[in-house]
Short mmCIF file of N, CA and C in Angstrom, two decimals:
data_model
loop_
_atom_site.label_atom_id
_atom_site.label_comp_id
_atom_site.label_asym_id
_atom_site.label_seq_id
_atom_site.Cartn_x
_atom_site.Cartn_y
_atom_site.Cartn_z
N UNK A 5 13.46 -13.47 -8.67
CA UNK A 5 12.34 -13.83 -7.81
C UNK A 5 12.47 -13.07 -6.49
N UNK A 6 11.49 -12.77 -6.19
CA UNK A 6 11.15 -11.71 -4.55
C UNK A 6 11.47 -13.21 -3.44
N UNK A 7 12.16 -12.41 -2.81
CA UNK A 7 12.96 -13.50 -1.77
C UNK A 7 11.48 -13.80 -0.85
N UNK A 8 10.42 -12.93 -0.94
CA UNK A 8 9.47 -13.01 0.06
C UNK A 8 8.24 -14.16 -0.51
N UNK A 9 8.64 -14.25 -1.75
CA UNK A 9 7.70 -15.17 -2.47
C UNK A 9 8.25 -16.82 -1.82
N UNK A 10 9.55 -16.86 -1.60
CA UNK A 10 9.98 -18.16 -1.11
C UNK A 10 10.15 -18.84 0.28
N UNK A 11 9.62 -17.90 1.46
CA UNK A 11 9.56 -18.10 2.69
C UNK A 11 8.25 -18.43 3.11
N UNK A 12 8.00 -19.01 4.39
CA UNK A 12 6.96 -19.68 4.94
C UNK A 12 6.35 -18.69 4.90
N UNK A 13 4.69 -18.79 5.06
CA UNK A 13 3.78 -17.37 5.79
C UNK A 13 4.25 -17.02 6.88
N UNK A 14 4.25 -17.74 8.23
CA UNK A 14 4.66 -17.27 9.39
C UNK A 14 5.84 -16.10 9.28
N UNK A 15 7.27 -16.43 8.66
CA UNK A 15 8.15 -15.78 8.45
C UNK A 15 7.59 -14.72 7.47
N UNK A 16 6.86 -14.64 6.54
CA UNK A 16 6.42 -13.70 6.04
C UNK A 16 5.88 -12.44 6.52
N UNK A 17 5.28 -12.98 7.15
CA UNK A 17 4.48 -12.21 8.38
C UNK A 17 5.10 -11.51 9.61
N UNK A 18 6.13 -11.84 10.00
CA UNK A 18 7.21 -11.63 10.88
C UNK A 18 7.78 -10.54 10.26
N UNK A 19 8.40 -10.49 8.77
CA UNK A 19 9.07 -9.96 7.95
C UNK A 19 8.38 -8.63 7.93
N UNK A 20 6.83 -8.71 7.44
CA UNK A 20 5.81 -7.47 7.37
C UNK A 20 5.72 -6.78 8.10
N UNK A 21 5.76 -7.42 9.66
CA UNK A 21 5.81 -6.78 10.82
C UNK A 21 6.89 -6.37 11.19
N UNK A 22 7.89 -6.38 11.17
CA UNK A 22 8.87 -5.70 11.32
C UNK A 22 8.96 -4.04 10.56
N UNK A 23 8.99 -4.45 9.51
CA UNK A 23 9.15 -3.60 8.37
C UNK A 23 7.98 -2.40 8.45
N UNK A 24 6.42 -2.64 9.74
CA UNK A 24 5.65 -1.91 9.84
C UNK A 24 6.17 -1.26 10.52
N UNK A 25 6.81 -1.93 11.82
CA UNK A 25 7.16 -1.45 12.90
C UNK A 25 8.67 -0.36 12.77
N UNK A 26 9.46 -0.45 11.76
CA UNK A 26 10.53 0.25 11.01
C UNK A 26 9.82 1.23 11.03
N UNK A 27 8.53 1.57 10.38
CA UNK A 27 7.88 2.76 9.21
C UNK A 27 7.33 3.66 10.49
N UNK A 28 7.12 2.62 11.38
CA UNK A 28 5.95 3.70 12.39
C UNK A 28 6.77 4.11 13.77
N UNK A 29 8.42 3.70 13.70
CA UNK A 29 9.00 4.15 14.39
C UNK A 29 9.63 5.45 13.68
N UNK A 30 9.38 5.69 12.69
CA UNK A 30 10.03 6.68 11.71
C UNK A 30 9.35 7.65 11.81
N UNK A 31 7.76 7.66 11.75
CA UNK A 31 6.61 8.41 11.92
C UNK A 31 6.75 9.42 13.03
N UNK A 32 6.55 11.12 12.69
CA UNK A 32 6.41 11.88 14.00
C UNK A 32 5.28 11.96 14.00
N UNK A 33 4.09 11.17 14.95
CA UNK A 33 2.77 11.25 14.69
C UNK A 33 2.43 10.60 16.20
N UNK A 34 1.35 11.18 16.59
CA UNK A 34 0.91 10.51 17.72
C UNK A 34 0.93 9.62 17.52
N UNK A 35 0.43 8.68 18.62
CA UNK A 35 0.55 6.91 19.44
C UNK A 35 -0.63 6.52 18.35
N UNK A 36 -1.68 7.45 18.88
CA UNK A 36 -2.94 6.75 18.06
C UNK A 36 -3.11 6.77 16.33
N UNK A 37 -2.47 7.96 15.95
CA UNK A 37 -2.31 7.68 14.25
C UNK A 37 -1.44 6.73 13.98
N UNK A 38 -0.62 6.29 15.04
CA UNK A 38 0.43 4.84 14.85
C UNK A 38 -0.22 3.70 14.51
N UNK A 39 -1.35 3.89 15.74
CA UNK A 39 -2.14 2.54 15.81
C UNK A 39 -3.04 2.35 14.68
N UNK A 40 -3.39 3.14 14.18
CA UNK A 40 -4.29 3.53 12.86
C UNK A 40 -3.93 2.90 11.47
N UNK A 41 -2.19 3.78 11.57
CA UNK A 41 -1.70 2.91 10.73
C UNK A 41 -1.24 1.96 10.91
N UNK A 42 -0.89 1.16 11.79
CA UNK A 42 -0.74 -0.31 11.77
C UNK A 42 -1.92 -1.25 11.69
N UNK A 43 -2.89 -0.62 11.79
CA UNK A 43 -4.48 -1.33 11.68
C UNK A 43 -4.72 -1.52 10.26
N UNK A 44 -4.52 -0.61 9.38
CA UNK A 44 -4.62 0.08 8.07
C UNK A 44 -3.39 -0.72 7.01
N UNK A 45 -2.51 -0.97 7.71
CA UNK A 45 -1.32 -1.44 6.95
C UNK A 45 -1.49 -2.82 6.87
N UNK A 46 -1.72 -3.44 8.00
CA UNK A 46 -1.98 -4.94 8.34
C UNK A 46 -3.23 -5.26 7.27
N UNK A 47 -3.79 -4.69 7.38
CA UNK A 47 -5.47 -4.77 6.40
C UNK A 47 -4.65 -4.99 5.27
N UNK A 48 -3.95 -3.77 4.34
CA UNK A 48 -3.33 -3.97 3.02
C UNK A 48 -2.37 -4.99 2.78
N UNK A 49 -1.23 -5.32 3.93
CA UNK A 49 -0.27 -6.29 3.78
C UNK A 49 -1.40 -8.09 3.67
N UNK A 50 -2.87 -7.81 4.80
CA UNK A 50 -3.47 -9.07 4.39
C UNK A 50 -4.11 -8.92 2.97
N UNK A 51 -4.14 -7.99 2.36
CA UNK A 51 -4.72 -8.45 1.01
C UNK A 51 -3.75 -8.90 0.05
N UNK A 52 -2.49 -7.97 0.00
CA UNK A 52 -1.63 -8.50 -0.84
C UNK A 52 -1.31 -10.00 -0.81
N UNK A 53 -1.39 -10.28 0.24
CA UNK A 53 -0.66 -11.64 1.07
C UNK A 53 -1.69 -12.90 0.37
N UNK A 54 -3.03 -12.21 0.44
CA UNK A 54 -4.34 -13.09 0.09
C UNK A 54 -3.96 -13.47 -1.68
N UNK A 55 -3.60 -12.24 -2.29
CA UNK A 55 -3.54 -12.61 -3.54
C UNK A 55 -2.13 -13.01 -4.48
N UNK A 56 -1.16 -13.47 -3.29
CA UNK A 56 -0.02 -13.82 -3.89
C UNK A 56 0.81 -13.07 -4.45
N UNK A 57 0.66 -11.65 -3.91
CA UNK A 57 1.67 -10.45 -4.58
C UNK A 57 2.81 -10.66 -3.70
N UNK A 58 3.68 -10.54 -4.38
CA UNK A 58 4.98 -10.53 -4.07
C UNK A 58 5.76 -9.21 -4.04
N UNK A 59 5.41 -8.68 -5.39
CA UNK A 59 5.57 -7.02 -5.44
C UNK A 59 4.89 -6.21 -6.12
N UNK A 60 4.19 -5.92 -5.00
CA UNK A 60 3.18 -5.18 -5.22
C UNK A 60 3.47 -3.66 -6.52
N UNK A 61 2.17 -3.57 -7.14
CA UNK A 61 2.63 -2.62 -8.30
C UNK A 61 1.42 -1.34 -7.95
N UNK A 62 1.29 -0.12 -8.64
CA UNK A 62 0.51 0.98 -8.76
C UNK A 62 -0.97 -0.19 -8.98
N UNK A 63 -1.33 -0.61 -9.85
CA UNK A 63 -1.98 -1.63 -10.32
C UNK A 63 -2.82 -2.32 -8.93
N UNK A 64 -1.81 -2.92 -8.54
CA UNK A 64 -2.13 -3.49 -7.26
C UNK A 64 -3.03 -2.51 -6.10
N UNK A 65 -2.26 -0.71 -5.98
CA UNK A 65 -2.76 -0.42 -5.16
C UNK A 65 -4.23 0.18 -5.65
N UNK A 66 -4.54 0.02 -6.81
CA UNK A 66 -5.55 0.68 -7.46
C UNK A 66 -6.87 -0.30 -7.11
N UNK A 67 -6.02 -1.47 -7.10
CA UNK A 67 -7.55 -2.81 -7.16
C UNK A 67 -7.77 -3.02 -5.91
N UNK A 68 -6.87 -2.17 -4.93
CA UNK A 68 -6.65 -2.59 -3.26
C UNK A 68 -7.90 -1.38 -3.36
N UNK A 69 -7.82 0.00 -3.65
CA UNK A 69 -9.16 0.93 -3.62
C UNK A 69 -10.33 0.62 -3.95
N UNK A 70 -10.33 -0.26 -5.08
CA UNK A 70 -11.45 -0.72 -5.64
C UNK A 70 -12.35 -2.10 -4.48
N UNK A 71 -11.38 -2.47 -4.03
CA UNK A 71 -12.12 -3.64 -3.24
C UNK A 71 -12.00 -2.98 -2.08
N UNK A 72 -11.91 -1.83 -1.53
CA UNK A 72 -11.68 -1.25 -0.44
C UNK A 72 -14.07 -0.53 -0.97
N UNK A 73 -14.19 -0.02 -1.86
CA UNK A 73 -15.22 0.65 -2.48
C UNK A 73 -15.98 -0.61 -2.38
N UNK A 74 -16.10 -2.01 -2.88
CA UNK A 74 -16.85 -3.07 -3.13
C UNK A 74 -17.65 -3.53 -1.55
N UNK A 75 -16.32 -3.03 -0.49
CA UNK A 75 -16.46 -3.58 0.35
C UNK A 75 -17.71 -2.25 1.12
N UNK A 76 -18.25 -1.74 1.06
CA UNK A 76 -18.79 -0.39 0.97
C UNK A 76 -18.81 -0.05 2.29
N UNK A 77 -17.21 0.54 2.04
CA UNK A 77 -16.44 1.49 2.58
C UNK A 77 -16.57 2.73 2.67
N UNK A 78 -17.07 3.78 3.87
CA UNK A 78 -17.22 5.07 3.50
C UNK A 78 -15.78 5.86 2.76
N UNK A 79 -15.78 7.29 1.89
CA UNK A 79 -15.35 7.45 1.07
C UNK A 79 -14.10 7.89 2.18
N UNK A 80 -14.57 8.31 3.51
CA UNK A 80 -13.58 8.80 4.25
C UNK A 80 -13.03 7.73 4.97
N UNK A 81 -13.87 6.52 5.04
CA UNK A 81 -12.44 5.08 5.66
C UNK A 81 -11.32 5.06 4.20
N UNK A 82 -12.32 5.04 3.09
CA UNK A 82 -11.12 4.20 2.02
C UNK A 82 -10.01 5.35 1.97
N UNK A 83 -10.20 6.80 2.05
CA UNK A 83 -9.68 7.98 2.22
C UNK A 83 -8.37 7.07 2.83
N UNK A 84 -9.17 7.17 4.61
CA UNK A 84 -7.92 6.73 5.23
C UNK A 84 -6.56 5.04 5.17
N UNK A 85 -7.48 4.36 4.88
CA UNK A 85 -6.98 3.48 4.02
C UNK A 85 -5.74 3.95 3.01
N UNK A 86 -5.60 4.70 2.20
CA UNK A 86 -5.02 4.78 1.43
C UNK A 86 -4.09 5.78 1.69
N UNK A 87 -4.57 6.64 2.91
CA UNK A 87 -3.32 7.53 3.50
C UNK A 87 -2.27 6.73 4.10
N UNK A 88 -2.58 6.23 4.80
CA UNK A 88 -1.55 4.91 5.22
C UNK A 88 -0.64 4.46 4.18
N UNK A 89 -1.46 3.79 3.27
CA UNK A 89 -0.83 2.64 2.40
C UNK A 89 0.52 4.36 1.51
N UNK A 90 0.26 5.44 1.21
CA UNK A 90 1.04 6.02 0.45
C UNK A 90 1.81 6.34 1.48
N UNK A 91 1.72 6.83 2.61
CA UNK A 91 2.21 7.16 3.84
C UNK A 91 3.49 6.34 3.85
N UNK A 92 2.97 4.89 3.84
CA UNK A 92 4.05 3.89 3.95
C UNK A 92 4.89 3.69 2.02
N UNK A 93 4.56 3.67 1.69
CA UNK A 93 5.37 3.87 0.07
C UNK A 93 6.27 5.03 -0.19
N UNK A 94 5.95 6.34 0.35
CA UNK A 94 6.39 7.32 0.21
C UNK A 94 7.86 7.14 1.46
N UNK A 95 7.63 6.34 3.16
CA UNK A 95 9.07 6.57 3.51
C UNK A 95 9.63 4.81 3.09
N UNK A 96 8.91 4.03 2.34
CA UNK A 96 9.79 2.94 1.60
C UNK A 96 10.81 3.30 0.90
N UNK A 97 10.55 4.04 -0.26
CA UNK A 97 10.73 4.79 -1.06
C UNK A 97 12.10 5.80 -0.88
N UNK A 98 12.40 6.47 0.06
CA UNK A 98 12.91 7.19 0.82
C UNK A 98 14.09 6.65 1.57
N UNK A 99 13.70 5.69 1.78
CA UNK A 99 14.90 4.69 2.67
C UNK A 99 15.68 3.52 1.49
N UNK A 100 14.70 3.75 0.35
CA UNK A 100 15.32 2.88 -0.50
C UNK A 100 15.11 1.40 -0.35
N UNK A 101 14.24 1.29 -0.03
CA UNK A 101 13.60 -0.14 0.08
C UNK A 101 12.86 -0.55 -1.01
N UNK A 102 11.82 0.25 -1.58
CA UNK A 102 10.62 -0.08 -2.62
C UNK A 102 9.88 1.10 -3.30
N UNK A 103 9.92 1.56 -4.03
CA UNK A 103 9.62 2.73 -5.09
C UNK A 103 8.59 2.86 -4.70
N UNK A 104 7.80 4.05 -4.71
CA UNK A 104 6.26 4.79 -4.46
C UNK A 104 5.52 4.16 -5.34
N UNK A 105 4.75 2.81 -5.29
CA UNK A 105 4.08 2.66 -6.39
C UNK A 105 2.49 3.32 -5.77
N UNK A 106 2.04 3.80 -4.83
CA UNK A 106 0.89 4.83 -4.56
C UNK A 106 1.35 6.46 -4.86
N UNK A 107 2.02 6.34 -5.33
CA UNK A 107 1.94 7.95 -5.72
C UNK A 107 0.99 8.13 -6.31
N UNK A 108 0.56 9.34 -6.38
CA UNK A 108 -1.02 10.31 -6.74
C UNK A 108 -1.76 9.32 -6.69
N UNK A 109 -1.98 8.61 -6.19
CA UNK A 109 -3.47 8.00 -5.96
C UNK A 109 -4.38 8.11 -4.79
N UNK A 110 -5.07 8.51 -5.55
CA UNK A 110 -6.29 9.73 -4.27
C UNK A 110 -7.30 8.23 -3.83
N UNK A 111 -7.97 8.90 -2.98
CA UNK A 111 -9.40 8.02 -2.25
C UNK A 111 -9.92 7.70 -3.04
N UNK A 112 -10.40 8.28 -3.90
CA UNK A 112 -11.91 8.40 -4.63
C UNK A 112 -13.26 8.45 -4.22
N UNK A 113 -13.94 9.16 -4.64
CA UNK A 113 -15.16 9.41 -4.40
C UNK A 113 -16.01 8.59 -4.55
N UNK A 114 -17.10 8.21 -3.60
CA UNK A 114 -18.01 7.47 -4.11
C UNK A 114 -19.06 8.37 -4.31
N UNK A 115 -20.24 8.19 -4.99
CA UNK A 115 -21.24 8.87 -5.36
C UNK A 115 -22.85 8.73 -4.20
N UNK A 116 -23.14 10.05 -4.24
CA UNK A 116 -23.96 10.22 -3.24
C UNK A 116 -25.50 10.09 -3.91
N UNK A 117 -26.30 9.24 -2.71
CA UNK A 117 -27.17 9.13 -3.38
C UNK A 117 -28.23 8.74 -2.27
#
C-alpha cells in the first residue's frame, strides 16, 4: 500500500508540496516558468487527489489530457499542462522517486473548426 493513501489530506498536501517545491528548486528556468509550473502541477496533483490515485499510472496521465480537452482547453493550455506534468515525471524519475509514467505523451490536438 502507497504510504500516501494512509495519511490525512492536510498532510497529503503538505507532502505534494514539498515534493513540488524539491522539483522546482531543481529546475534551471526562470521565476515565472516556476510559477507556471507550480500552477500546472497543483491543478494535476488536485485531480489525482480528487480521484483517489495513489499512484498514479501512464493511464492516469492520459485521462488527466482527456479531461484537460472536456474541459475545453485550448490545444496550447493542455500543451502546457502536460509539459509540466512530464517535466515533473521525467526529474521524479531521475532522482529515483517514481518512474516516467508521462513519457511520450504529447498534447494532442484538438480539431479545428
Amino acid at each position: 500500500m502507497n504510504e500516501l493513501a494512509i495519511v490525512p489530506q492536510t498532510s497529503i498536501e503538505k507532502r505534494l508540496d514539498s515534493l513540488i517545491d524539491a522539483f522546482l528548486c531543481s529546475q534551471d528556468v526562470r521565476e515565472n516558468t516556476k510559477e507556471v509550473y507550480r500552477k500546472q502541477l497543483k491543478q494535476f496533483m488536485g485531480w489525482i487527489r480528487e480521484r483517489g490515485i495513489a499512484e498514479p499510472t501512464r493511464e492516469d496521465v492520459l485521462a488527466y489530457r482527456e479531461s484537460l480537452k472536456a474541459r475545453g482547453l485550448s490545444a496550447s493550455s493542455i500543451k502546457g499542462y502536460l509539459v509540466a506534468v512530464r517535466v515533473f515525471f521525467t526529474w521524479a524519475e531521475s532522482v529515483k522517486f517514481y518512474p516516467n509514467v508521462s513519457k511520450g505523451i504529447k498534447g494532442g490536438r484538438q480539431a479545428r473548426g
